[in-house]
Amino acid sequence: PVPAPCNPSHFMKGAIIQLATGELKRVEDLQTQDFVRSAEVSGGLKIDSSMVVDIRASQQRPGLVSLHFNVGEQQSKVTIDVPPEHPFFVFGQGWSSCSPERTAQLYGLACHHLQVGDVCVSITLQQQLQPQQQKQPQ
Amino acid sequence: VPVFPWHSLVPFLAPTQSD
């Protein structure tokens, strides 16, 4: 069999995913709550809500799609270039990609069509809070 | 059978610091 290095096999239908709770699920059976729970019990990782604000063809890398996100409470602007078949997990909706047809061909994973306004699950490092400064009496 | 960690499925979107 020819390996397909560009297609990470964790998105293949039937791939076994371990949640932070230790539970094993197939990638196609994952629910929003699985990501939320996993982030809660895993130290150091935090779930962010990342809203898709723009989708366009990548200028730098032909064949890829530039996805523009507003990330987290800060609404930080982040752009990533991905192949059109790359699936994202949309809150309350599930797997979605820019090309559900290609995702189905390459991974066998059923996807919705990713659109502007969709809110995707993303992760970031939990903010390491500085020790509270003691309030010195003046 | 390979087992993948849940966090490999979702993008790591670190806000870029602009200062």
PDB file of C-alpha atoms in Angstrom:
ATOM      1  CA  PRO A   1       0.000   0.000   0.000  1.00  0.00           C
ATOM      2  CA  VAL A   2       1.176   3.510  -0.806  1.00  0.00           C
ATOM      3  CA  PRO A   3       1.457   5.662   2.269  1.00  0.00           C
ATOM      4  CA  ALA A   4      -0.266   8.998   2.069  1.00  0.00           C
ATOM      5  CA  PRO A   5       1.843  11.249   4.277  1.00  0.00           C
ATOM      6  CA  CYS A   6      -0.238  14.319   3.509  1.00  0.00           C
ATOM      7  CA  ASN A   7      -3.368  12.729   4.923  1.00  0.00           C
ATOM      8  CA  PRO A   8      -3.064  12.346   8.659  1.00  0.00           C
ATOM      9  CA  SER A   9      -4.732   9.064   9.446  1.00  0.00           C
ATOM     10  CA  HIS A  10      -6.346  10.330  12.628  1.00  0.00           C
ATOM     11  CA  PHE A  11      -9.090  11.780  10.416  1.00  0.00           C
ATOM     12  CA  MET A  12      -9.751   8.449   8.734  1.00  0.00           C
ATOM     13  CA  LYS A  13     -13.190   7.110   9.500  1.00  0.00           C
ATOM     14  CA  GLY A  14     -12.807   4.461  12.192  1.00  0.00           C
ATOM     15  CA  ALA A  15      -9.637   5.969  13.687  1.00  0.00           C
ATOM     16  CA  ILE A  16      -9.523   5.401  17.432  1.00  0.00           C
ATOM     17  CA  ILE A  17      -9.249   8.557  19.500  1.00  0.00           C
ATOM     18  CA  GLN A  18      -8.356   8.620  23.167  1.00  0.00           C
ATOM     19  CA  LEU A  19     -10.089  11.290  25.202  1.00  0.00           C
ATOM     20  CA  ALA A  20      -8.388  12.881  28.196  1.00  0.00           C
ATOM     21  CA  THR A  21     -10.770  10.862  30.383  1.00  0.00           C
ATOM     22  CA  GLY A  22      -9.163   7.694  28.984  1.00  0.00           C
ATOM     23  CA  GLU A  23     -12.289   6.811  27.025  1.00  0.00           C
ATOM     24  CA  LEU A  24     -11.784   5.568  23.446  1.00  0.00           C
ATOM     25  CA  LYS A  25     -14.082   6.717  20.633  1.00  0.00           C
ATOM     26  CA  ARG A  26     -14.096   6.568  16.867  1.00  0.00           C
ATOM     27  CA  VAL A  27     -13.334   9.891  15.232  1.00  0.00           C
ATOM     28  CA  GLU A  28     -16.755   9.989  13.559  1.00  0.00           C
ATOM     29  CA  ASP A  29     -18.526   9.467  16.905  1.00  0.00           C
ATOM     30  CA  LEU A  30     -16.982  12.446  18.680  1.00  0.00           C
ATOM     31  CA  GLN A  31     -19.297  15.048  20.156  1.00  0.00           C
ATOM     32  CA  THR A  32     -18.653  18.644  21.174  1.00  0.00           C
ATOM     33  CA  GLN A  33     -18.850  17.529  24.795  1.00  0.00           C
ATOM     34  CA  ASP A  34     -15.959  15.093  24.302  1.00  0.00           C
ATOM     35  CA  PHE A  35     -13.620  17.958  23.473  1.00  0.00           C
ATOM     36  CA  VAL A  36     -14.963  20.158  26.247  1.00  0.00           C
ATOM     37  CA  ARG A  37     -14.651  17.403  28.861  1.00  0.00           C
ATOM     38  CA  SER A  38     -11.193  16.449  27.659  1.00  0.00           C
ATOM     39  CA  ALA A  39      -9.947  19.999  27.988  1.00  0.00           C
ATOM     40  CA  GLU A  40     -11.465  20.234  31.478  1.00  0.00           C
ATOM     41  CA  VAL A  41      -9.632  17.179  32.788  1.00  0.00           C
ATOM     42  CA  SER A  42      -6.360  17.755  30.966  1.00  0.00           C
ATOM     43  CA  GLY A  43      -3.963  20.100  32.634  1.00  0.00           C
ATOM     44  CA  GLY A  44      -2.531  22.821  30.500  1.00  0.00           C
ATOM     45  CA  LEU A  45      -4.919  22.813  27.537  1.00  0.00           C
ATOM     46  CA  LYS A  46      -7.903  25.060  27.060  1.00  0.00           C
ATOM     47  CA  ILE A  47     -10.686  24.938  24.470  1.00  0.00           C
ATOM     48  CA  ASP A  48     -11.240  28.117  22.523  1.00  0.00           C
ATOM     49  CA  SER A  49     -14.151  29.059  20.320  1.00  0.00           C
ATOM     50  CA  SER A  50     -12.731  30.104  16.977  1.00  0.00           C
ATOM     51  CA  MET A  51     -15.149  31.743  14.594  1.00  0.00           C
ATOM     52  CA  VAL A  52     -14.499  31.489  10.882  1.00  0.00           C
ATOM     53  CA  VAL A  53     -14.552  35.057   9.553  1.00  0.00           C
ATOM     54  CA  ASP A  54     -13.125  34.540   6.072  1.00  0.00           C
ATOM     55  CA  ILE A  55     -12.359  31.664   3.709  1.00  0.00           C
ATOM     56  CA  ARG A  56     -10.301  32.260   0.579  1.00  0.00           C
ATOM     57  CA  ALA A  57      -7.718  30.619  -1.658  1.00  0.00           C
ATOM     58  CA  SER A  58      -4.226  30.840  -0.203  1.00  0.00           C
ATOM     59  CA  GLN A  59      -2.023  33.445  -1.881  1.00  0.00           C
ATOM     60  CA  GLN A  60       1.222  31.819  -0.746  1.00  0.00           C
ATOM     61  CA  ARG A  61       0.404  28.175  -1.275  1.00  0.00           C
ATOM     62  CA  PRO A  62      -1.696  27.234  -4.314  1.00  0.00           C
ATOM     63  CA  GLY A  63      -4.198  24.500  -3.636  1.00  0.00           C
ATOM     64  CA  LEU A  64      -4.556  25.421   0.008  1.00  0.00           C
ATOM     65  CA  VAL A  65      -7.287  27.426   1.648  1.00  0.00           C
ATOM     66  CA  SER A  66      -6.628  30.338   3.991  1.00  0.00           C
ATOM     67  CA  LEU A  67      -8.977  30.237   6.956  1.00  0.00           C
ATOM     68  CA  HIS A  68      -9.255  33.376   9.018  1.00  0.00           C
ATOM     69  CA  PHE A  69     -10.417  32.912  12.606  1.00  0.00           C
ATOM     70  CA  ASN A  70     -11.355  35.145  15.491  1.00  0.00           C
ATOM     71  CA  VAL A  71     -10.006  33.120  18.395  1.00  0.00           C
ATOM     72  CA  GLY A  72     -11.240  33.024  21.969  1.00  0.00           C
ATOM     73  CA  GLU A  73     -12.542  35.747  24.215  1.00  0.00           C
ATOM     74  CA  GLN A  74      -9.888  38.126  22.920  1.00  0.00           C
ATOM     75  CA  GLN A  75     -11.156  37.614  19.357  1.00  0.00           C
ATOM     76  CA  SER A  76      -7.514  37.337  18.280  1.00  0.00           C
ATOM     77  CA  LYS A  77      -7.111  37.123  14.527  1.00  0.00           C
ATOM     78  CA  VAL A  78      -5.365  33.952  13.391  1.00  0.00           C
ATOM     79  CA  THR A  79      -4.971  32.713   9.813  1.00  0.00           C
ATOM     80  CA  ILE A  80      -4.010  29.177   8.870  1.00  0.00           C
ATOM     81  CA  ASP A  81      -3.500  27.546   5.479  1.00  0.00           C
ATOM     82  CA  VAL A  82      -4.935  24.042   5.169  1.00  0.00           C
ATOM     83  CA  PRO A  83      -5.897  21.605   2.420  1.00  0.00           C
ATOM     84  CA  PRO A  84      -9.592  21.973   1.533  1.00  0.00           C
ATOM     85  CA  GLU A  85     -10.324  18.488   2.884  1.00  0.00           C
ATOM     86  CA  HIS A  86      -8.993  19.264   6.376  1.00  0.00           C
ATOM     87  CA  PRO A  87     -11.833  18.712   8.859  1.00  0.00           C
ATOM     88  CA  PHE A  88     -12.627  21.088  11.689  1.00  0.00           C
ATOM     89  CA  PHE A  89     -15.000  20.355  14.549  1.00  0.00           C
ATOM     90  CA  VAL A  90     -17.790  22.922  14.686  1.00  0.00           C
ATOM     91  CA  PHE A  91     -19.566  23.437  18.022  1.00  0.00           C
ATOM     92  CA  GLY A  92     -22.956  21.797  18.014  1.00  0.00           C
ATOM     93  CA  GLN A  93     -22.538  20.583  14.427  1.00  0.00           C
ATOM     94  CA  GLY A  94     -19.548  18.272  14.218  1.00  0.00           C
ATOM     95  CA  TRP A  95     -16.975  17.680  11.504  1.00  0.00           C
ATOM     96  CA  SER A  96     -16.931  20.281   8.759  1.00  0.00           C
ATOM     97  CA  SER A  97     -14.545  21.089   5.921  1.00  0.00           C
ATOM     98  CA  CYS A  98     -14.231  23.424   2.966  1.00  0.00           C
ATOM     99  CA  SER A  99     -14.629  20.419   0.673  1.00  0.00           C
ATOM    100  CA  PRO A 100     -16.806  17.730   2.244  1.00  0.00           C
ATOM    101  CA  GLU A 101     -16.542  15.790  -1.022  1.00  0.00           C
ATOM    102  CA  ARG A 102     -12.741  15.547  -0.812  1.00  0.00           C
ATOM    103  CA  THR A 103     -12.904  14.757   2.908  1.00  0.00           C
ATOM    104  CA  ALA A 104     -15.272  11.902   2.141  1.00  0.00           C
ATOM    105  CA  GLN A 105     -12.984  10.629  -0.641  1.00  0.00           C
ATOM    106  CA  LEU A 106      -9.748  10.842   1.340  1.00  0.00           C
ATOM    107  CA  TYR A 107     -10.883  10.011   4.858  1.00  0.00           C
ATOM    108  CA  GLY A 108     -14.345   8.509   4.528  1.00  0.00           C
ATOM    109  CA  LEU A 109     -15.408  11.035   7.142  1.00  0.00           C
ATOM    110  CA  ALA A 110     -18.819  12.632   6.700  1.00  0.00           C
ATOM    111  CA  CYS A 111     -18.555  16.414   6.946  1.00  0.00           C
ATOM    112  CA  HIS A 112     -20.722  19.484   6.814  1.00  0.00           C
ATOM    113  CA  HIS A 113     -19.660  22.386   4.635  1.00  0.00           C
ATOM    114  CA  LEU A 114     -17.488  24.786   6.638  1.00  0.00           C
ATOM    115  CA  GLN A 115     -18.810  28.323   6.323  1.00  0.00           C
ATOM    116  CA  VAL A 116     -18.122  31.834   7.533  1.00  0.00           C
ATOM    117  CA  GLY A 117     -19.780  32.186  10.942  1.00  0.00           C
ATOM    118  CA  ASP A 118     -19.078  28.600  12.012  1.00  0.00           C
ATOM    119  CA  VAL A 119     -17.470  28.332  15.447  1.00  0.00           C
ATOM    120  CA  CYS A 120     -14.717  25.726  15.548  1.00  0.00           C
ATOM    121  CA  VAL A 121     -13.135  23.909  18.443  1.00  0.00           C
ATOM    122  CA  SER A 122      -9.512  24.929  18.846  1.00  0.00           C
ATOM    123  CA  ILE A 123      -7.050  24.499  21.641  1.00  0.00           C
ATOM    124  CA  THR A 124      -4.523  26.743  23.238  1.00  0.00           C
ATOM    125  CA  LEU A 125      -2.293  26.588  26.249  1.00  0.00           C
ATOM    126  CA  GLN A 126      -3.980  27.318  29.530  1.00  0.00           C
ATOM    127  CA  GLN A 127      -2.844  30.720  30.695  1.00  0.00           C
ATOM    128  CA  GLN A 128      -0.301  30.279  33.452  1.00  0.00           C
ATOM    129  CA  LEU A 129      -1.557  32.739  36.011  1.00  0.00           C
ATOM    130  CA  GLN A 130       1.079  34.702  37.815  1.00  0.00           C
ATOM    131  CA  PRO A 131       0.916  34.348  41.610  1.00  0.00           C
ATOM    132  CA  GLN A 132      -1.368  37.044  42.902  1.00  0.00           C
ATOM    133  CA  GLN A 133       0.553  40.086  43.948  1.00  0.00           C
ATOM    134  CA  GLN A 134       0.062  40.733  47.618  1.00  0.00           C
ATOM    135  CA  LYS A 135      -1.591  44.041  48.195  1.00  0.00           C
ATOM    136  CA  GLN A 136       0.755  46.025  50.312  1.00  0.00           C
ATOM    137  CA  PRO A 137      -0.870  48.369  52.790  1.00  0.00           C
ATOM    138  CA  GLN A 138       0.060  51.881  51.831  1.00  0.00           C
TER     139      GLN A 138
ATOM    140  CA  VAL B   1      -4.363  -0.385  16.099  1.00  0.00           C
ATOM    141  CA  PRO B   2      -3.003   3.138  16.519  1.00  0.00           C
ATOM    142  CA  VAL B   3      -4.704   5.352  19.046  1.00  0.00           C
ATOM    143  CA  PHE B   4      -4.572   9.108  18.546  1.00  0.00           C
ATOM    144  CA  PRO B   5      -4.892  11.709  21.294  1.00  0.00           C
ATOM    145  CA  TRP B   6      -7.990  13.902  21.140  1.00  0.00           C
ATOM    146  CA  HIS B   7      -5.960  17.096  20.893  1.00  0.00           C
ATOM    147  CA  SER B   8      -4.359  16.002  17.620  1.00  0.00           C
ATOM    148  CA  LEU B   9      -7.736  16.524  15.918  1.00  0.00           C
ATOM    149  CA  VAL B  10      -8.260  20.186  16.615  1.00  0.00           C
ATOM    150  CA  PRO B  11      -6.040  23.083  15.596  1.00  0.00           C
ATOM    151  CA  PHE B  12      -3.732  24.743  18.055  1.00  0.00           C
ATOM    152  CA  LEU B  13      -4.565  28.387  17.479  1.00  0.00           C
ATOM    153  CA  ALA B  14      -2.304  30.491  19.623  1.00  0.00           C
ATOM    154  CA  PRO B  15      -3.190  34.140  19.568  1.00  0.00           C
ATOM    155  CA  THR B  16      -0.269  36.094  18.217  1.00  0.00           C
ATOM    156  CA  GLN B  17       0.896  38.761  20.577  1.00  0.00           C
ATOM    157  CA  SER B  18       0.885  42.154  18.957  1.00  0.00           C
ATOM    158  CA  ASP B  19       2.842  44.570  21.025  1.00  0.00           C
TER     159      ASP B  19
END
